[in-house]
Each structure stands twice: as C-alpha cells, then as structure tokens.
JSON list of C-alpha atoms in Angstrom, two decimals:
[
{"chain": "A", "resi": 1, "resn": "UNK", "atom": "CA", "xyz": [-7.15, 41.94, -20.32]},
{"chain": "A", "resi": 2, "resn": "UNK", "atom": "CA", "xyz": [-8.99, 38.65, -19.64]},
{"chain": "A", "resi": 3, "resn": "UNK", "atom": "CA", "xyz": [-9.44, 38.19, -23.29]},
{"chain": "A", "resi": 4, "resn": "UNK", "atom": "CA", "xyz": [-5.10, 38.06, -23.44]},
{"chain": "A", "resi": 5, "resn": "UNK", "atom": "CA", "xyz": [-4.91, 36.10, -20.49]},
{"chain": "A", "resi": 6, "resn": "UNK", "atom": "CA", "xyz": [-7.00, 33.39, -21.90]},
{"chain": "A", "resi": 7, "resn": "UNK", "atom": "CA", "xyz": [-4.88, 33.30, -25.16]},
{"chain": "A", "resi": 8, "resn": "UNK", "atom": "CA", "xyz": [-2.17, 33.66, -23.20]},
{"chain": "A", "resi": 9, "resn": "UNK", "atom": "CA", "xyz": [-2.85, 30.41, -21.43]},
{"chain": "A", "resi": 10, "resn": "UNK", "atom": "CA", "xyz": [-4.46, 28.51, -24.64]},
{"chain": "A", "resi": 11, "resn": "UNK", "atom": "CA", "xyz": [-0.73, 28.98, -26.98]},
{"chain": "A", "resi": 12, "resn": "UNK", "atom": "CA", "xyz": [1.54, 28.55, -23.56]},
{"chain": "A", "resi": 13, "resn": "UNK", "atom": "CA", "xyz": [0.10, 25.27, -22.77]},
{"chain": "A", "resi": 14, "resn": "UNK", "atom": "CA", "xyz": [1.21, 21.63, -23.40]},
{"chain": "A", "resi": 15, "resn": "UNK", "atom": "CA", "xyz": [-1.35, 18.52, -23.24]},
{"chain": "A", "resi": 16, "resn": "UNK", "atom": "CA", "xyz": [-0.51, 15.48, -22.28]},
{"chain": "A", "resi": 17, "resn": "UNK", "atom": "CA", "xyz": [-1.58, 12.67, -24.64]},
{"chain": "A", "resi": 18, "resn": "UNK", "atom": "CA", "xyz": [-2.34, 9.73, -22.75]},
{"chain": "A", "resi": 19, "resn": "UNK", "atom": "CA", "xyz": [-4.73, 11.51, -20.40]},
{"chain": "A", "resi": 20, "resn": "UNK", "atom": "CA", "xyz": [-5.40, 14.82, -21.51]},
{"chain": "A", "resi": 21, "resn": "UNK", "atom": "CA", "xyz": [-3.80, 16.82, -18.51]},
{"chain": "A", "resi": 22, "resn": "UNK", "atom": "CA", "xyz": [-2.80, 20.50, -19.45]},
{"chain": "A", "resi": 23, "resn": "UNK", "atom": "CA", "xyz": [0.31, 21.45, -18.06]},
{"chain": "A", "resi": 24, "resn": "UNK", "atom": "CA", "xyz": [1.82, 24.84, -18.37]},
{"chain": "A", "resi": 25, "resn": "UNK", "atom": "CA", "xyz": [5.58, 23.68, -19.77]},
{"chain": "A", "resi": 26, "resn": "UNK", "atom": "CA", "xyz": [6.92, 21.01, -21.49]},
{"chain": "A", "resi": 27, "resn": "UNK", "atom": "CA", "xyz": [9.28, 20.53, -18.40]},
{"chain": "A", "resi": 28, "resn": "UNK", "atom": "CA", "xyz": [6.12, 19.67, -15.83]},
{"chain": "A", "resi": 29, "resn": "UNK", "atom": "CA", "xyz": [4.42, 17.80, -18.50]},
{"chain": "A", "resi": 30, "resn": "UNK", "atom": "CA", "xyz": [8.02, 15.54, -18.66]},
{"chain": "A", "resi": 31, "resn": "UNK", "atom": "CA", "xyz": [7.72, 15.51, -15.00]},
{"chain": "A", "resi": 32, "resn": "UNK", "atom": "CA", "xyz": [3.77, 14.34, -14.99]},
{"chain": "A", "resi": 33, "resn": "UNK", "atom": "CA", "xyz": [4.65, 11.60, -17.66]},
{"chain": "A", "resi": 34, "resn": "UNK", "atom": "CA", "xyz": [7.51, 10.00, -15.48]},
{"chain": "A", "resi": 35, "resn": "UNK", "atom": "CA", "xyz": [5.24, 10.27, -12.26]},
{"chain": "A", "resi": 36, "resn": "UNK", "atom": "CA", "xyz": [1.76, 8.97, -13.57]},
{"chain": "A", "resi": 37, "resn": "UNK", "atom": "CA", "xyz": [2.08, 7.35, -16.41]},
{"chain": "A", "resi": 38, "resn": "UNK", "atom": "CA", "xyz": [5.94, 5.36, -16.24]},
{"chain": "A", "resi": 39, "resn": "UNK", "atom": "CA", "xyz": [6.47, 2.50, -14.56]},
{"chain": "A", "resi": 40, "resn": "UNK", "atom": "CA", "xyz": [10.24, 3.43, -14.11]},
{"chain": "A", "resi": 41, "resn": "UNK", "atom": "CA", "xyz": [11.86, 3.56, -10.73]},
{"chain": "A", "resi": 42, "resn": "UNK", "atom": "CA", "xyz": [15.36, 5.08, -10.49]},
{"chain": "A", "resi": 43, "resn": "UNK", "atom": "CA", "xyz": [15.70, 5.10, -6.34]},
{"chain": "A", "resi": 44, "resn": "UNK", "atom": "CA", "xyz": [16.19, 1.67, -5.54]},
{"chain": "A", "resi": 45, "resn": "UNK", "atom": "CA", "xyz": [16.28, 0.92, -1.28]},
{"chain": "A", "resi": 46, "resn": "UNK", "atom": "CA", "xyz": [19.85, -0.36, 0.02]},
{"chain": "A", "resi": 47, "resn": "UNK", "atom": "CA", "xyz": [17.98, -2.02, 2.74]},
{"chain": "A", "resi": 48, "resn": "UNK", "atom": "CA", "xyz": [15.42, -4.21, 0.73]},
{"chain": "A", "resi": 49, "resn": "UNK", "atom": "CA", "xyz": [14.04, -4.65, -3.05]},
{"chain": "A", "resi": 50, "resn": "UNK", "atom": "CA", "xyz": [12.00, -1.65, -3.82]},
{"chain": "A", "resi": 51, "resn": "UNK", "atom": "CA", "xyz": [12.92, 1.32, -5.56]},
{"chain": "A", "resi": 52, "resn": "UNK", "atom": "CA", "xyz": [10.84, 4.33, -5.83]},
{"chain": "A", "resi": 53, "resn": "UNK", "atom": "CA", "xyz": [10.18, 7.40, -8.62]},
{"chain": "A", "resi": 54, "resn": "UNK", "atom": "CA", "xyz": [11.71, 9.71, -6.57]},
{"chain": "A", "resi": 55, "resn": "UNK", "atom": "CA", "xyz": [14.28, 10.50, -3.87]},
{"chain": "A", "resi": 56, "resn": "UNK", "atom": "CA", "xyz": [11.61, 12.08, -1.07]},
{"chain": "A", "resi": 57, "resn": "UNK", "atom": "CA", "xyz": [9.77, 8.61, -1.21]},
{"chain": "A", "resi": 58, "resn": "UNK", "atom": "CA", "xyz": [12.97, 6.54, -0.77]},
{"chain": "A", "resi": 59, "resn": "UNK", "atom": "CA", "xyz": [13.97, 8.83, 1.92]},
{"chain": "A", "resi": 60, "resn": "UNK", "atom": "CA", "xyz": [10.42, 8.21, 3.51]},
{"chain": "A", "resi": 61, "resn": "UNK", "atom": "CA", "xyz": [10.52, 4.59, 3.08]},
{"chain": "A", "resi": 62, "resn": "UNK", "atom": "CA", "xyz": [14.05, 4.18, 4.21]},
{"chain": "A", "resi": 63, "resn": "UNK", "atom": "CA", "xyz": [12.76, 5.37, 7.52]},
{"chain": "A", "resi": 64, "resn": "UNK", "atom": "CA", "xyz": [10.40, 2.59, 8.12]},
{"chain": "A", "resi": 65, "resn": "UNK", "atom": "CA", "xyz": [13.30, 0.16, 7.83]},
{"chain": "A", "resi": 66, "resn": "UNK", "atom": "CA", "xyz": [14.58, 2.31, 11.40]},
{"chain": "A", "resi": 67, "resn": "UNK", "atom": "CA", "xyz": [13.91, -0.99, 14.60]},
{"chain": "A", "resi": 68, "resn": "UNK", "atom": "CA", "xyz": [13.81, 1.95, 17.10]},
{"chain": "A", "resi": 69, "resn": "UNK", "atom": "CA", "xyz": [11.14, 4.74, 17.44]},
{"chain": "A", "resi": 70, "resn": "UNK", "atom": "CA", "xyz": [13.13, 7.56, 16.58]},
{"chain": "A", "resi": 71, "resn": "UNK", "atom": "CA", "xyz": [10.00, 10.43, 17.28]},
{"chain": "A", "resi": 72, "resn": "UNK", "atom": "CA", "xyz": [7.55, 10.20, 20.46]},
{"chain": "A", "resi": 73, "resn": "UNK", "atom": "CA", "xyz": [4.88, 12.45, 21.56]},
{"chain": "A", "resi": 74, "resn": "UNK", "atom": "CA", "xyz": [5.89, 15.07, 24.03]},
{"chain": "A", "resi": 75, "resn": "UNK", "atom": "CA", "xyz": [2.35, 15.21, 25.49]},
{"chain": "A", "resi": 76, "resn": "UNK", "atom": "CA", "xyz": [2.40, 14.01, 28.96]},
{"chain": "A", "resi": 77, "resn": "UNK", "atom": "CA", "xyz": [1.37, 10.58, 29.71]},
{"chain": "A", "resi": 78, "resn": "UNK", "atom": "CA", "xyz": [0.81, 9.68, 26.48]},
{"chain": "A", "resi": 79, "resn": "UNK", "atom": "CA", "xyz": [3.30, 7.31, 25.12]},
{"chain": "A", "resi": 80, "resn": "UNK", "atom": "CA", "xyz": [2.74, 7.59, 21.67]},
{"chain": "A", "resi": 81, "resn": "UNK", "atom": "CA", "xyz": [6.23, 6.56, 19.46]},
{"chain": "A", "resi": 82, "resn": "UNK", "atom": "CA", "xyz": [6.51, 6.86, 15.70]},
{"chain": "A", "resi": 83, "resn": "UNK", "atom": "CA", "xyz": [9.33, 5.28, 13.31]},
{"chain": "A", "resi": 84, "resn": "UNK", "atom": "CA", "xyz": [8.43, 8.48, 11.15]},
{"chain": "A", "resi": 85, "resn": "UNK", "atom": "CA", "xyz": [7.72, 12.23, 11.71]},
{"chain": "A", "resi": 86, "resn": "UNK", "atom": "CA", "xyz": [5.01, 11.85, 9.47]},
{"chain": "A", "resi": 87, "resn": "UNK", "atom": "CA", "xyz": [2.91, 9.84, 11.48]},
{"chain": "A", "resi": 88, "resn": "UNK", "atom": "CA", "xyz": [4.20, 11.51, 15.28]},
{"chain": "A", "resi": 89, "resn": "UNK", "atom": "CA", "xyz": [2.28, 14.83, 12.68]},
{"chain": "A", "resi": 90, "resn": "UNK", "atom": "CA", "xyz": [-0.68, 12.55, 12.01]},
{"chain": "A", "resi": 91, "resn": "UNK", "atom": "CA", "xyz": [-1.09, 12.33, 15.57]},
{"chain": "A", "resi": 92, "resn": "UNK", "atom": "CA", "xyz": [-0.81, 15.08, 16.83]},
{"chain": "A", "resi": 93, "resn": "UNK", "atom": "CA", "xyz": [-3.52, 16.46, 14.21]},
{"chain": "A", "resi": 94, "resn": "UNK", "atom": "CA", "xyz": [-5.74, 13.54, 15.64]},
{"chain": "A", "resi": 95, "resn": "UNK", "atom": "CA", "xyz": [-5.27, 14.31, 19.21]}
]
C-alpha cells in the first residue's frame, strides 16, 4: 500500500520551475506562481494607490483606511480600540 501511495504521489505531482515547490495540481501550482513568484496585482484600493494579489488583502487593507475604531475590547477598564478585527484578535491572544 505505501509502495502505491508513493507512486501515486511521484506521477500526480507538478513542480514548479523557478523554485522547485511540488504542488499536487496544475491548478495550485498556477495559483503558487501568481502568489510568489508574479509581480501582478489585479485588486487595486479605491481609496489610495496600491493594489494587492488578492481580494482578502484589499479587503484587509481597505479597513485601515476606516478614521474611526470600528472594534474595542470588551474587557472592563481596558480601553483597547482597533481599526481591524485582526488586531482587537491579536490582543486579546496577548492579554
């Protein structure tokens, strides 16, 4: 069984040629090509000049164009505000 899962896994693999990463389609390999190796950035920012490789990062930075603190910690006394929830996370993991 091991023996057919290692074949398996040596024809159903796709290497990437500028790095040598193995990727298990030629879909993710695509995908790792655009993300590590292009310089192209299809999401550009309404709001100022940069432009990002994917939506979820434009979505993140978009946020940190917000002038209020839209997320505050709900511990008491503290008085923590964040523009994103990703950093109100960060803090709670650090308190």
């Amino acid at each position: 069984f091991l023996s057919f899962f290692l074949l398996s896994f040596l024809v159903n693999h796709v290497t990437c040629a500028l790095c040598d990463m193995v990727c298990t389609s030629v879909s993710s390999l695509k995908a790792h090509i655009r993300f590590r190796h292009c310089n192209e950035r299809p999401f550009p920012c309404h709001l100022c000049d940069n432009s990002f490789k994917n939506a979820y990062d434009l979505h993140k930075h978009v946020e940190t164009h917000n002038d209020s603190d839209a997320y505050s910690c709900d511990v008491a006394g503290c008085g923590f505000t964040s523009r994103t929830l990703r950093t109100l996370r960060q803090h709670y993991k650090r308190a």
